[in-house]
Coordinates of C-alpha atoms in Angstrom, one line a residue:
X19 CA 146.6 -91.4 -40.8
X20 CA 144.3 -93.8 -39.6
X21 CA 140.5 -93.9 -41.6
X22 CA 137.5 -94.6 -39.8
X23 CA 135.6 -97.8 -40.4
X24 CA 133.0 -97.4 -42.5
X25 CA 130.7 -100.0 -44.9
X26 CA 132.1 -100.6 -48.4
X27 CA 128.5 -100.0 -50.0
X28 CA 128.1 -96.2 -47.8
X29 CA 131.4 -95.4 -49.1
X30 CA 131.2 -96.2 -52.5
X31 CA 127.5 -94.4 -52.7
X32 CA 128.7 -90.8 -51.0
X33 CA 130.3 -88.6 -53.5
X34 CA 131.9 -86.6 -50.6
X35 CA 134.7 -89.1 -48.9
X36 CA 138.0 -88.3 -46.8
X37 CA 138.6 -84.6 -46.2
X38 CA 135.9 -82.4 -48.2
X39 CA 136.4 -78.6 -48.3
X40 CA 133.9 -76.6 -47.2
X41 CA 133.8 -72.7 -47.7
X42 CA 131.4 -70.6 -45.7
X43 CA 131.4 -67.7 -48.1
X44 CA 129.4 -64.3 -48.3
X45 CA 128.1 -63.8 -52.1
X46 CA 127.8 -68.0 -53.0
X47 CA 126.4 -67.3 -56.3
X48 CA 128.9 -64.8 -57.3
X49 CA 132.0 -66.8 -56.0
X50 CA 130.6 -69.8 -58.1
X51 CA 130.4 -67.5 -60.8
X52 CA 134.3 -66.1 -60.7
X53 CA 135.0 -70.2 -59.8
X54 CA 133.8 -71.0 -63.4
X55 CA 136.2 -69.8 -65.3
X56 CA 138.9 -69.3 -63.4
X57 CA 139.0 -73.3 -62.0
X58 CA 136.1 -75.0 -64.1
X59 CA 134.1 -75.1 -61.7
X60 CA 130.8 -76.9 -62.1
X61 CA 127.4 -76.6 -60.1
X62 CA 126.8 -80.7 -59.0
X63 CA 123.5 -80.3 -57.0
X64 CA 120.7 -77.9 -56.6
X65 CA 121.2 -74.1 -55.0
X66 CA 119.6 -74.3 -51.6
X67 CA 118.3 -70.5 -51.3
X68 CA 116.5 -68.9 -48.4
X69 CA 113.3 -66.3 -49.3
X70 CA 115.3 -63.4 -48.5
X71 CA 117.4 -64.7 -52.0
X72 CA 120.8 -66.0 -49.3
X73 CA 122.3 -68.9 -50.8
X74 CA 122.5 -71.0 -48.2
X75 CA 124.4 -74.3 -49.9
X76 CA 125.9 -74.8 -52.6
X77 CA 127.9 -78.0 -54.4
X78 CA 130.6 -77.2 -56.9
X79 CA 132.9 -79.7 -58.7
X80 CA 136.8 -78.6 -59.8
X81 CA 139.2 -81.3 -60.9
X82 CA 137.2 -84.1 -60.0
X83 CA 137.2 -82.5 -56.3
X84 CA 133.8 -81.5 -54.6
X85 CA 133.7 -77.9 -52.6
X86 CA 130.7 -77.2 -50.8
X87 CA 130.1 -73.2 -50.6
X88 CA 127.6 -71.5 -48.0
X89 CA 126.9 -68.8 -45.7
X90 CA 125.6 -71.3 -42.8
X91 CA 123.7 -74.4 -44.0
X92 CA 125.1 -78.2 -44.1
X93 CA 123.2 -81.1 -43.8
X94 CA 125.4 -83.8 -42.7
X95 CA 126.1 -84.4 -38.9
X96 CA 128.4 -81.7 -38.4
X97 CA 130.9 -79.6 -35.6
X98 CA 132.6 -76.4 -35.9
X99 CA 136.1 -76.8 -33.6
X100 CA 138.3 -74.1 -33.0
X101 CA 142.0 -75.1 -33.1
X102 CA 145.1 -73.7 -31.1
X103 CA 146.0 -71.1 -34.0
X104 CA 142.3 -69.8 -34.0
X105 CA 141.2 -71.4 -37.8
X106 CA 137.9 -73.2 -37.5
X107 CA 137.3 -76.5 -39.2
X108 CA 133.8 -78.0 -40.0
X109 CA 134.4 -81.7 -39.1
X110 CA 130.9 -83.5 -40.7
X111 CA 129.7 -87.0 -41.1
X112 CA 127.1 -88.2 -43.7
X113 CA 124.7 -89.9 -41.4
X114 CA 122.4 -91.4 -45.0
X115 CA 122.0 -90.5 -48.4
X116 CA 119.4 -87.8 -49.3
X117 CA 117.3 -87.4 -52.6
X118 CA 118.1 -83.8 -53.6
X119 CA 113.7 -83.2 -54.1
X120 CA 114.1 -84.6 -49.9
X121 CA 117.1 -82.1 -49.1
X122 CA 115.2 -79.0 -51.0
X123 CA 111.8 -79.7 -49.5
X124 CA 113.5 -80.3 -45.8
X125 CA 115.4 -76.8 -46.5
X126 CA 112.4 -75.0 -47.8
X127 CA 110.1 -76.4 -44.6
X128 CA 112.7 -74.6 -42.6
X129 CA 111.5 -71.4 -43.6
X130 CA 107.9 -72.0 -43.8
X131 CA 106.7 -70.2 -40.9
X132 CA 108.9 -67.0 -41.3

């Protein structure tokens, strides 16, 4: 496998390198909540949820491994592809690092006008 070039200090500063799972889930905060004890699962950033109560992203660590969980929302640069056997795969770049106050108040802006 061949990795993409990327600078050392980008790398080192994204928690979310190589191949990062990511679940698009209906119930988030009750799949975290069966994740807990089951795998260990801890909550690593902030529950972006939408005034109707839909979580719409979630972090969770197991195992030293970090699984984003939502019904639709991602923040990176992303594409949903559609291989031969019909699974679809959420390919995603981070394009910079985000504050997580600057990811919550860009999420909740979203719905200001709703």
């Amino acid at each position: 496998m061949r990795a993409w070039p990327t600078s050392k200090s980008s790398v080192e500063a994204n928690e979310m390198r190589g191949i990062t799972p990511y679940l698009q889930v209906r119930n988030t905060a009750e799949v975290i909540a069966s994740y807990e004890p089951v795998f260990g699962a801890k909550e690593v950033r902030a529950r972006l949820v939408a005034p109707d109560g839909t979580c719409m992203n979630a972090e969770i660590e197991m195992e030293g491994t970090r699984l984003m969980l939502a019904d639709r929302f991602y923040g990176d640069r992303a594409r949903r592809v559609r291989d031969p056997f019909g699974h679809h795969w959420i390919i995603a770049t981070r394009l910079r690092e985000v504050a997580e106050e600057e990811m919550v108040a860009a999420f909740e802006a979203m719905f200001e006008n709703t």
